[in-house]
mmCIF file of C-alpha atoms and ligand atoms in Angstrom:
data_model
loop_
_atom_site.group_PDB
_atom_site.id
_atom_site.type_symbol
_atom_site.label_atom_id
_atom_site.label_comp_id
_atom_site.label_asym_id
_atom_site.label_seq_id
_atom_site.Cartn_x
_atom_site.Cartn_y
_atom_site.Cartn_z
ATOM 1 C CA MET A 142 -56.613 53.379 81.490
ATOM 2 C CA ASP A 143 -55.591 49.922 82.675
ATOM 3 C CA PRO A 144 -52.213 49.270 80.931
ATOM 4 C CA ILE A 145 -53.037 45.645 80.152
ATOM 5 C CA LEU A 146 -56.319 46.620 78.551
ATOM 6 C CA ALA A 147 -54.511 49.208 76.455
ATOM 7 C CA VAL A 148 -52.091 46.600 75.050
ATOM 8 C CA GLU A 149 -54.971 44.174 74.487
ATOM 9 C CA GLN A 150 -56.935 46.731 72.504
ATOM 10 C CA ALA A 151 -53.897 47.716 70.479
ATOM 11 C CA TRP A 152 -53.314 44.047 69.687
ATOM 12 C CA GLN A 153 -56.922 43.454 68.677
ATOM 13 C CA ALA A 154 -56.912 46.446 66.368
ATOM 14 C CA GLU A 155 -53.767 45.164 64.643
ATOM 15 C CA ALA A 156 -54.722 41.487 64.513
ATOM 16 C CA GLY A 157 -58.140 42.293 63.105
ATOM 17 C CA ALA A 158 -56.707 44.366 60.279
ATOM 18 C CA ALA A 159 -57.569 42.849 56.893
ATOM 19 C CA PRO A 160 -54.878 40.662 55.333
ATOM 20 C CA LEU A 161 -52.904 42.359 52.614
ATOM 21 C CA SER A 162 -53.198 41.118 49.084
ATOM 22 C CA ASP A 163 -49.639 39.786 48.874
ATOM 23 C CA PRO A 164 -49.181 36.866 51.315
ATOM 24 C CA ALA A 165 -45.474 37.667 51.606
ATOM 25 C CA ASP A 166 -46.458 41.079 52.982
ATOM 26 C CA ASP A 167 -48.782 39.311 55.418
ATOM 27 C CA LEU A 168 -45.916 37.232 56.743
ATOM 28 C CA ALA A 169 -43.752 40.332 57.106
ATOM 29 C CA ARG A 170 -46.561 42.164 58.892
ATOM 30 C CA LEU A 171 -47.093 39.231 61.278
ATOM 31 C CA GLU A 172 -43.392 39.132 62.069
ATOM 32 C CA ALA A 173 -43.455 42.853 62.812
ATOM 33 C CA LEU A 174 -46.431 42.275 65.108
ATOM 34 C CA ARG A 175 -44.608 39.495 66.897
ATOM 35 C CA VAL A 176 -41.640 41.777 67.540
ATOM 36 C CA ARG A 177 -43.866 44.640 68.614
ATOM 37 C CA PHE A 178 -45.913 42.620 71.111
ATOM 38 C CA LEU A 179 -43.825 39.599 72.102
ATOM 39 C CA GLY A 180 -40.270 40.805 71.417
ATOM 40 C CA LYS A 181 -37.745 41.399 74.202
ATOM 41 C CA LYS A 182 -38.502 45.107 74.134
ATOM 42 C CA GLY A 183 -42.119 44.593 73.136
ATOM 43 C CA GLU A 184 -45.338 45.755 74.714
ATOM 44 C CA VAL A 185 -45.909 42.619 76.788
ATOM 45 C CA ALA A 186 -42.378 42.769 78.157
ATOM 46 C CA ALA A 187 -42.982 46.414 79.039
ATOM 47 C CA LEU A 188 -46.057 45.426 81.047
ATOM 48 C CA MET A 189 -43.908 43.082 83.125
ATOM 49 C CA LYS A 190 -41.792 46.052 84.168
ATOM 50 C CA VAL A 191 -44.851 47.585 85.862
ATOM 51 C CA LEU A 192 -44.904 44.563 88.168
ATOM 52 C CA GLY A 193 -42.097 45.947 90.322
ATOM 53 C CA GLN A 194 -44.247 48.858 91.476
ATOM 54 C CA LEU A 195 -47.127 46.703 92.732
ATOM 55 C CA SER A 196 -47.967 45.121 96.097
ATOM 56 C CA PRO A 197 -47.598 41.306 96.371
ATOM 57 C CA ASP A 198 -51.352 40.695 95.928
ATOM 58 C CA GLU A 199 -51.642 43.015 92.975
ATOM 59 C CA LYS A 200 -48.539 41.423 91.494
ATOM 60 C CA ARG A 201 -50.134 37.990 91.372
ATOM 61 C CA ALA A 202 -53.340 39.164 89.680
ATOM 62 C CA PHE A 203 -51.461 41.441 87.294
ATOM 63 C CA GLY A 204 -48.932 38.759 86.403
ATOM 64 C CA GLN A 205 -51.681 36.282 85.638
ATOM 65 C CA ARG A 206 -53.434 38.696 83.304
ATOM 66 C CA VAL A 207 -50.222 39.549 81.487
ATOM 67 C CA ASN A 208 -49.494 35.859 81.003
ATOM 68 C CA GLN A 209 -52.997 35.271 79.658
ATOM 69 C CA LEU A 210 -52.539 38.099 77.223
ATOM 70 C CA LYS A 211 -49.176 36.711 76.147
ATOM 71 C CA ASP A 212 -50.670 33.246 75.536
ATOM 72 C CA GLN A 213 -53.558 34.753 73.616
ATOM 73 C CA VAL A 214 -51.268 36.798 71.367
ATOM 74 C CA THR A 215 -48.939 33.818 70.780
ATOM 75 C CA ALA A 216 -51.790 31.507 69.796
ATOM 76 C CA ALA A 217 -53.390 34.100 67.540
ATOM 77 C CA LEU A 218 -50.082 34.865 65.816
ATOM 78 C CA ASP A 219 -49.451 31.159 65.205
ATOM 79 C CA GLU A 220 -52.870 30.797 63.689
ATOM 80 C CA LEU A 221 -52.473 33.881 61.499
ATOM 81 C CA ARG A 222 -49.086 32.721 60.316
ATOM 82 C CA ALA A 223 -50.456 29.278 59.368
ATOM 83 C CA GLN A 224 -53.211 30.982 57.393
ATOM 84 C CA ALA A 225 -50.770 33.294 55.657
ATOM 85 C CA GLU A 226 -48.516 30.367 54.751
ATOM 86 C CA ALA A 227 -51.452 28.447 53.309
ATOM 87 C CA ARG A 228 -52.388 31.516 51.259
ATOM 88 C CA ALA A 229 -48.788 31.844 50.100
ATOM 89 C CA GLU A 230 -48.847 28.240 48.918
ATOM 90 C CA GLN A 231 -52.146 28.751 47.108
ATOM 91 C CA ALA A 232 -50.771 31.855 45.440
ATOM 92 C CA ALA A 233 -47.650 29.949 44.352
ATOM 93 C CA LEU A 234 -49.820 27.178 42.944
ATOM 94 C CA ALA A 235 -52.020 29.665 41.123
ATOM 95 C CA ALA A 236 -48.984 31.460 39.724
ATOM 96 C CA GLY A 237 -47.869 28.087 38.403
ATOM 97 C CA TRP A 238 -44.331 27.939 39.797
ATOM 98 C CA LEU A 239 -45.021 25.461 42.567
ATOM 99 C CA ASP A 240 -45.150 21.913 41.214
ATOM 100 C CA PRO A 241 -46.575 19.693 43.948
ATOM 101 C CA THR A 242 -45.702 16.551 41.998
ATOM 102 C CA LEU A 243 -41.962 17.158 42.342
ATOM 103 C CA PRO A 244 -40.184 14.902 44.885
ATOM 104 C CA THR A 245 -39.188 16.512 48.147
ATOM 105 C CA ALA A 246 -35.554 17.433 48.651
ATOM 106 C CA ALA A 247 -33.306 14.528 47.686
ATOM 107 C CA ALA A 248 -30.833 13.246 50.238
ATOM 108 C CA GLY A 249 -28.463 15.976 51.175
ATOM 109 C CA ALA A 250 -30.090 18.644 49.003
ATOM 110 C CA GLN A 251 -30.037 22.041 50.567
ATOM 111 C CA VAL A 252 -33.658 23.061 50.160
ATOM 112 C CA VAL A 253 -34.642 25.228 53.035
ATOM 113 C CA GLY A 254 -37.704 24.076 54.900
ATOM 114 C CA LEU A 255 -37.834 20.580 53.437
ATOM 115 C CA PRO A 256 -36.377 17.646 55.335
ATOM 116 C CA ALA A 257 -33.731 15.710 53.381
ATOM 117 C CA LEU A 258 -34.821 12.244 52.250
ATOM 118 C CA GLY A 259 -32.955 9.423 53.930
ATOM 119 C CA HIS A 260 -31.456 6.479 52.065
ATOM 120 C CA LYS A 261 -30.338 2.965 52.794
ATOM 121 C CA HIS A 262 -26.984 2.373 54.407
ATOM 122 C CA PRO A 263 -24.478 0.944 51.885
ATOM 123 C CA ILE A 264 -24.293 -2.310 53.862
ATOM 124 C CA THR A 265 -28.076 -2.663 53.632
ATOM 125 C CA ARG A 266 -27.915 -1.952 49.913
ATOM 126 C CA LEU A 267 -25.372 -4.736 49.407
ATOM 127 C CA LEU A 268 -27.605 -6.980 51.489
ATOM 128 C CA ASP A 269 -30.515 -6.232 49.144
ATOM 129 C CA THR A 270 -28.287 -7.005 46.153
ATOM 130 C CA VAL A 271 -27.011 -10.319 47.511
ATOM 131 C CA ILE A 272 -30.540 -11.456 48.380
ATOM 132 C CA ASP A 273 -31.818 -10.395 44.968
ATOM 133 C CA HIS A 274 -28.977 -12.181 43.188
ATOM 134 C CA PHE A 275 -29.077 -15.496 45.038
ATOM 135 C CA THR A 276 -32.844 -15.811 45.340
ATOM 136 C CA GLY A 277 -32.790 -15.398 41.559
ATOM 137 C CA LEU A 278 -30.652 -18.562 41.452
ATOM 138 C CA GLY A 279 -33.105 -20.454 43.641
ATOM 139 C CA PHE A 280 -31.413 -19.881 47.006
ATOM 140 C CA GLU A 281 -33.507 -19.204 50.095
ATOM 141 C CA VAL A 282 -32.574 -16.865 52.924
ATOM 142 C CA ALA A 283 -31.875 -18.673 56.215
ATOM 143 C CA SER A 284 -31.074 -17.224 59.598
ATOM 144 C CA GLY A 285 -29.743 -18.493 62.906
ATOM 145 C CA PRO A 286 -29.164 -17.195 66.426
ATOM 146 C CA GLU A 287 -26.433 -14.648 67.085
ATOM 147 C CA ILE A 288 -25.640 -16.344 70.400
ATOM 148 C CA GLU A 289 -24.633 -19.877 69.470
ATOM 149 C CA ASP A 290 -23.646 -23.017 71.306
ATOM 150 C CA THR A 291 -20.095 -24.136 70.630
ATOM 151 C CA TRP A 292 -21.265 -27.289 68.868
ATOM 152 C CA HIS A 293 -22.970 -25.319 66.074
ATOM 153 C CA ASN A 294 -20.253 -22.683 65.937
ATOM 154 C CA PHE A 295 -17.243 -25.038 66.114
ATOM 155 C CA ASP A 296 -17.528 -28.818 66.655
ATOM 156 C CA ALA A 297 -20.095 -29.558 63.964
ATOM 157 C CA LEU A 298 -17.981 -27.518 61.558
ATOM 158 C CA ASN A 299 -15.083 -29.869 62.093
ATOM 159 C CA ILE A 300 -13.317 -27.544 64.542
ATOM 160 C CA PRO A 301 -12.845 -29.722 67.637
ATOM 161 C CA ASP A 302 -12.278 -28.395 71.127
ATOM 162 C CA ASN A 303 -8.570 -27.735 71.827
ATOM 163 C CA HIS A 304 -7.769 -27.819 68.110
ATOM 164 C CA PRO A 305 -5.547 -24.863 67.188
ATOM 165 C CA ALA A 306 -7.930 -23.956 64.349
ATOM 166 C CA ARG A 307 -10.321 -22.638 66.983
ATOM 167 C CA ASP A 308 -7.917 -19.780 67.657
ATOM 168 C CA VAL A 309 -8.620 -18.400 64.181
ATOM 169 C CA TRP A 310 -12.146 -17.654 65.358
ATOM 170 C CA ASP A 311 -11.088 -16.326 68.755
ATOM 171 C CA THR A 312 -14.059 -14.938 70.604
ATOM 172 C CA PHE A 313 -15.892 -14.205 73.843
ATOM 173 C CA TYR A 314 -17.733 -16.833 75.858
ATOM 174 C CA THR A 315 -20.861 -16.268 77.905
ATOM 175 C CA THR A 316 -20.988 -17.624 81.458
ATOM 176 C CA ARG A 317 -23.178 -20.416 80.039
ATOM 177 C CA GLY A 318 -20.355 -21.406 77.688
ATOM 178 C CA GLU A 319 -22.040 -20.080 74.543
ATOM 179 C CA VAL A 320 -20.437 -17.752 72.008
ATOM 180 C CA PRO A 321 -21.606 -14.731 70.053
ATOM 181 C CA ARG A 322 -21.268 -16.575 66.742
ATOM 182 C CA THR A 323 -17.883 -16.018 65.134
ATOM 183 C CA HIS A 324 -19.176 -16.643 61.611
ATOM 184 C CA THR A 325 -22.423 -17.356 59.828
ATOM 185 C CA SER A 326 -21.188 -20.901 59.082
ATOM 186 C CA SER A 327 -23.168 -22.062 62.127
ATOM 187 C CA VAL A 328 -26.276 -21.499 59.992
ATOM 188 C CA GLN A 329 -24.989 -24.143 57.553
ATOM 189 C CA ILE A 330 -25.289 -26.642 60.394
ATOM 190 C CA ARG A 331 -28.709 -25.471 61.544
ATOM 191 C CA THR A 332 -30.019 -25.597 57.986
ATOM 192 C CA MET A 333 -28.669 -29.096 57.290
ATOM 193 C CA GLN A 334 -30.150 -30.326 60.569
ATOM 194 C CA ALA A 335 -33.547 -28.910 59.699
ATOM 195 C CA GLN A 336 -33.761 -29.711 55.968
ATOM 196 C CA ARG A 337 -32.892 -32.624 53.708
ATOM 197 C CA PRO A 338 -31.008 -31.918 50.482
ATOM 198 C CA PRO A 339 -31.267 -30.460 47.968
ATOM 199 C CA ILE A 340 -30.440 -27.363 49.998
ATOM 200 C CA ARG A 341 -29.693 -23.901 48.653
ATOM 201 C CA VAL A 342 -29.441 -21.127 51.219
ATOM 202 C CA ILE A 343 -27.676 -17.889 51.848
ATOM 203 C CA SER A 344 -27.522 -16.494 55.348
ATOM 204 C CA PRO A 345 -26.544 -12.903 55.941
ATOM 205 C CA GLY A 346 -26.002 -11.746 59.496
ATOM 206 C CA LYS A 347 -23.883 -10.295 62.256
ATOM 207 C CA CYS A 348 -20.809 -12.034 63.623
ATOM 208 C CA PHE A 349 -18.533 -11.282 66.539
ATOM 209 C CA ARG A 350 -14.873 -11.829 67.295
ATOM 210 C CA ASN A 351 -12.285 -10.872 69.831
ATOM 211 C CA GLU A 352 -10.491 -8.407 67.568
ATOM 212 C CA SER A 353 -8.262 -5.437 68.233
ATOM 213 C CA ILE A 354 -10.203 -2.714 66.485
ATOM 214 C CA ASP A 355 -8.452 -1.088 63.531
ATOM 215 C CA ALA A 356 -9.182 0.123 60.011
ATOM 216 C CA THR A 357 -10.015 -3.385 58.775
ATOM 217 C CA HIS A 358 -11.178 -5.202 61.929
ATOM 218 C CA LEU A 359 -14.191 -4.765 64.147
ATOM 219 C CA ALA A 360 -15.434 -6.967 66.977
ATOM 220 C CA ALA A 361 -18.903 -6.985 65.381
ATOM 221 C CA PHE A 362 -19.278 -7.241 61.628
ATOM 222 C CA ASN A 363 -21.467 -8.640 58.863
ATOM 223 C CA GLN A 364 -21.042 -11.816 56.834
ATOM 224 C CA CYS A 365 -23.084 -13.686 54.307
ATOM 225 C CA GLU A 366 -22.891 -17.456 54.178
ATOM 226 C CA GLY A 367 -23.874 -19.583 51.213
ATOM 227 C CA LEU A 368 -24.526 -23.324 51.084
ATOM 228 C CA TYR A 369 -25.566 -25.642 48.287
ATOM 229 C CA VAL A 370 -25.954 -29.383 48.895
ATOM 230 C CA ASP A 371 -27.277 -31.754 46.263
ATOM 231 C CA ARG A 372 -26.314 -34.877 44.355
ATOM 232 C CA GLY A 373 -23.225 -34.376 42.228
ATOM 233 C CA VAL A 374 -22.323 -30.829 43.267
ATOM 234 C CA THR A 375 -18.768 -30.061 42.137
ATOM 235 C CA LEU A 376 -16.190 -27.332 42.275
ATOM 236 C CA GLY A 377 -17.438 -26.360 38.814
ATOM 237 C CA HIS A 378 -20.804 -25.383 40.314
ATOM 238 C CA LEU A 379 -19.044 -23.379 42.995
ATOM 239 C CA LYS A 380 -16.956 -21.580 40.401
ATOM 240 C CA ALA A 381 -19.855 -20.748 38.097
ATOM 241 C CA THR A 382 -22.038 -19.559 40.976
ATOM 242 C CA LEU A 383 -19.444 -17.300 42.535
ATOM 243 C CA GLU A 384 -18.204 -16.004 39.201
ATOM 244 C CA GLY A 385 -21.725 -14.815 38.438
ATOM 245 C CA TRP A 386 -21.898 -13.070 41.774
ATOM 246 C CA VAL A 387 -18.508 -11.388 41.324
ATOM 247 C CA HIS A 388 -19.659 -10.130 37.933
ATOM 248 C CA ARG A 389 -22.818 -8.731 39.468
ATOM 249 C CA LEU A 390 -20.723 -7.064 42.146
ATOM 250 C CA PHE A 391 -17.765 -5.681 40.209
ATOM 251 C CA GLY A 392 -18.678 -5.917 36.535
ATOM 252 C CA PRO A 393 -18.951 -8.593 33.821
ATOM 253 C CA ASP A 394 -15.319 -8.452 32.679
ATOM 254 C CA VAL A 395 -13.713 -9.036 36.058
ATOM 255 C CA LYS A 396 -11.703 -12.278 36.145
ATOM 256 C CA ILE A 397 -11.533 -14.571 39.157
ATOM 257 C CA ARG A 398 -8.939 -16.995 40.464
ATOM 258 C CA PHE A 399 -8.802 -19.555 43.256
ATOM 259 C CA ARG A 400 -6.020 -20.063 45.769
ATOM 260 C CA PRO A 401 -5.872 -22.999 48.189
ATOM 261 C CA ALA A 402 -6.790 -22.064 51.751
ATOM 262 C CA PHE A 403 -7.552 -23.863 54.973
ATOM 263 C CA TYR A 404 -10.971 -23.791 56.605
ATOM 264 C CA PRO A 405 -11.712 -26.944 58.626
ATOM 265 C CA PHE A 406 -15.295 -27.248 57.331
ATOM 266 C CA VAL A 407 -14.399 -27.395 53.639
ATOM 267 C CA GLU A 408 -12.164 -29.690 51.604
ATOM 268 C CA PRO A 409 -10.694 -28.437 49.407
ATOM 269 C CA GLY A 410 -10.741 -24.983 50.943
ATOM 270 C CA LEU A 411 -10.234 -22.001 48.670
ATOM 271 C CA ASP A 412 -9.950 -18.250 48.604
ATOM 272 C CA LEU A 413 -11.561 -16.649 45.612
ATOM 273 C CA ASP A 414 -9.792 -13.533 44.358
ATOM 274 C CA ALA A 415 -11.338 -11.091 41.924
ATOM 275 C CA GLN A 416 -9.231 -9.110 39.550
ATOM 276 C CA CYS A 417 -9.122 -5.547 40.799
ATOM 277 C CA PHE A 418 -12.011 -3.733 39.140
ATOM 278 C CA PHE A 419 -10.401 -0.385 39.851
ATOM 279 C CA CYS A 420 -7.013 -0.724 38.086
ATOM 280 C CA GLY A 421 -8.085 -3.603 35.832
ATOM 281 C CA GLY A 422 -5.618 -5.970 37.462
ATOM 282 C CA GLY A 423 -2.379 -4.174 36.657
ATOM 283 C CA GLY A 424 -1.955 -2.808 40.165
ATOM 284 C CA HIS A 425 -1.234 0.676 38.823
ATOM 285 C CA LEU A 426 -3.256 3.650 37.744
ATOM 286 C CA GLY A 427 -2.853 5.559 34.485
ATOM 287 C CA ASP A 428 -0.405 8.003 36.081
ATOM 288 C CA GLY A 429 1.786 5.133 37.305
ATOM 289 C CA GLY A 430 0.651 5.427 40.933
ATOM 290 C CA THR A 431 -0.161 2.351 43.016
ATOM 291 C CA CYS A 432 -3.823 1.320 42.857
ATOM 292 C CA PRO A 433 -5.422 2.318 46.176
ATOM 293 C CA VAL A 434 -8.050 -0.444 46.066
ATOM 294 C CA CYS A 435 -5.819 -3.535 45.586
ATOM 295 C CA ARG A 436 -2.687 -1.755 46.865
ATOM 296 C CA GLY A 437 -0.752 -2.751 43.793
ATOM 297 C CA LYS A 438 -1.566 -6.461 43.963
ATOM 298 C CA GLY A 439 -3.984 -6.504 41.031
ATOM 299 C CA TRP A 440 -6.244 -8.975 42.840
ATOM 300 C CA LEU A 441 -8.767 -8.629 45.651
ATOM 301 C CA GLU A 442 -9.349 -11.374 48.171
ATOM 302 C CA VAL A 443 -13.123 -11.532 48.270
ATOM 303 C CA ILE A 444 -14.729 -14.899 49.027
ATOM 304 C CA PRO A 445 -13.460 -17.767 51.198
ATOM 305 C CA CYS A 446 -15.142 -20.956 50.043
ATOM 306 C CA GLY A 447 -14.794 -24.661 49.356
ATOM 307 C CA MET A 448 -16.499 -28.037 49.105
ATOM 308 C CA VAL A 449 -18.380 -28.988 52.269
ATOM 309 C CA HIS A 450 -16.198 -31.352 54.327
ATOM 310 C CA PRO A 451 -17.616 -34.913 54.546
ATOM 311 C CA ASN A 452 -17.380 -34.720 58.356
ATOM 312 C CA VAL A 453 -19.664 -31.687 58.344
ATOM 313 C CA LEU A 454 -22.256 -33.497 56.234
ATOM 314 C CA ARG A 455 -22.010 -36.517 58.525
ATOM 315 C CA ASN A 456 -22.408 -34.349 61.635
ATOM 316 C CA CYS A 457 -25.750 -33.252 60.209
ATOM 317 C CA GLY A 458 -26.887 -36.759 59.291
ATOM 318 C CA ILE A 459 -26.270 -36.320 55.554
ATOM 319 C CA ASP A 460 -24.458 -39.164 53.810
ATOM 320 C CA PRO A 461 -21.382 -37.809 51.968
ATOM 321 C CA ALA A 462 -21.448 -40.840 49.674
ATOM 322 C CA GLU A 463 -24.744 -39.621 48.263
ATOM 323 C CA TRP A 464 -24.578 -35.853 48.638
ATOM 324 C CA SER A 465 -21.955 -33.181 48.129
ATOM 325 C CA GLY A 466 -21.975 -29.446 48.405
ATOM 326 C CA PHE A 467 -20.155 -26.151 48.364
ATOM 327 C CA ALA A 468 -20.090 -23.333 50.896
ATOM 328 C CA PHE A 469 -18.817 -19.791 50.980
ATOM 329 C CA GLY A 470 -18.778 -16.973 53.526
ATOM 330 C CA MET A 471 -18.161 -13.395 52.532
ATOM 331 C CA GLY A 472 -17.220 -10.515 54.759
ATOM 332 C CA PHE A 473 -19.871 -7.995 53.886
ATOM 333 C CA ASP A 474 -18.299 -4.903 55.321
ATOM 334 C CA ARG A 475 -15.114 -5.602 53.396
ATOM 335 C CA LEU A 476 -17.043 -5.897 50.135
ATOM 336 C CA VAL A 477 -18.704 -2.537 50.797
ATOM 337 C CA MET A 478 -15.285 -0.999 51.508
ATOM 338 C CA LEU A 479 -13.980 -2.340 48.197
ATOM 339 C CA GLN A 480 -17.069 -1.256 46.255
ATOM 340 C CA HIS A 481 -16.743 2.331 47.405
ATOM 341 C CA GLY A 482 -12.983 2.589 47.996
ATOM 342 C CA ILE A 483 -13.392 3.222 51.721
ATOM 343 C CA ASP A 484 -10.131 3.114 53.654
ATOM 344 C CA ASP A 485 -11.442 2.597 57.168
ATOM 345 C CA LEU A 486 -14.178 0.166 58.174
ATOM 346 C CA ARG A 487 -15.080 2.247 61.203
ATOM 347 C CA ARG A 488 -16.444 4.971 58.956
ATOM 348 C CA LEU A 489 -19.311 2.696 57.970
ATOM 349 C CA TYR A 490 -20.450 2.401 61.559
ATOM 350 C CA SER A 491 -19.652 5.901 62.732
ATOM 351 C CA GLY A 492 -22.334 8.230 64.051
ATOM 352 C CA ARG A 493 -20.847 10.836 61.722
ATOM 353 C CA LEU A 494 -23.022 10.584 58.656
ATOM 354 C CA ASP A 495 -20.882 12.556 56.224
ATOM 355 C CA LEU A 496 -19.505 9.405 54.608
ATOM 356 C CA VAL A 497 -22.678 7.340 54.287
ATOM 357 C CA ARG A 498 -24.527 10.398 52.985
ATOM 358 C CA GLN A 499 -22.211 10.438 49.975
ATOM 359 C CA LEU A 500 -22.736 6.811 49.042
HETATM 360 N N1 LIG B 847 -16.613 -19.105 58.038
HETATM 361 C C1 LIG B 847 -15.398 -18.684 57.419
HETATM 362 C C2 LIG B 847 -14.888 -17.448 58.149
HETATM 363 O O1 LIG B 847 -15.592 -16.804 58.819
HETATM 364 C C3 LIG B 847 -15.583 -18.362 55.953
HETATM 365 C C4 LIG B 847 -15.954 -19.561 55.118
HETATM 366 C C5 LIG B 847 -17.269 -19.924 54.935
HETATM 367 C C6 LIG B 847 -14.969 -20.313 54.511
HETATM 368 C C7 LIG B 847 -17.620 -21.001 54.171
HETATM 369 C C8 LIG B 847 -15.294 -21.378 53.710
HETATM 370 C C9 LIG B 847 -16.617 -21.736 53.543
HETATM 371 O O2 LIG B 847 -13.745 -17.119 58.046
#
């Protein structure tokens, strides 16, 4: 008898056999069939060995038929397996132990056969929180270009060309003399050019600087700017607004303090510190060890801010005699590091997901 026909008939006899009552047995039987017919030492492989004894013409015809048989068996096995799996699921449902309303495997759960659910990156989660918080206070979300002209990035912010303050925001220049924006403060300018006060905006986005990369510096990072311009805006408004945000971020009992700081586009310029939420401000842990979050200082430097400089208002055609405002600009990545006690910024951007999967 033709050897191919023999294998084909054997296959048909097996494949046609009635399914067993237990679907698990079906799956086992199908696996056994796969090994018997398609396995390395299976019947189809054995047919291929006959090839060597044939003439070139016979080889071609024989090879084609064996391949057809192989395809046919593969397709039929796939189909049978799908049917058996569907029956297994039905049986599980009927037996009552499969609850189809349960969520699929949660992120990181080791449930075989179910893909793990993804989740938002911690930076995106903070972004959602900041937008939720400030839109609740009546702020709108503004955005601006990541490649900026130097007027919006520097001059209009009271940082003139050749002024040493420009070095603080050291960066790259394009051949057209533009910069990848060094801070989101450029969006303050664009907003004040486009809108008349009262203005309340936050502007989250990417910024770029010429940094040597280390655990706390990256050449590309995230900031969120805030700007409020209205009649009679004072430092008191700035304090109340940012205190509320710090409480949302680190907890309602966390104290804040201001230190004077220099940023050319604000006067006075301030750095807002939050009392360390981890050690409670003492700088030490219960066992006497140094607090790893504030490194023993008791305070965390979190938000540079200040009252919008009159020159900046003027540069945007807003009369500082009538209007005043406050501005702030937070380093987002740093806040996420503090929130989660992460020691190296690069982990947040690494292709290795083991850290972000935990958060
Ligand atoms: N733009 C400043 C920076 O990137 C931060 C800042 C924003 C300071 C607004 C004061 C007011 O360093």
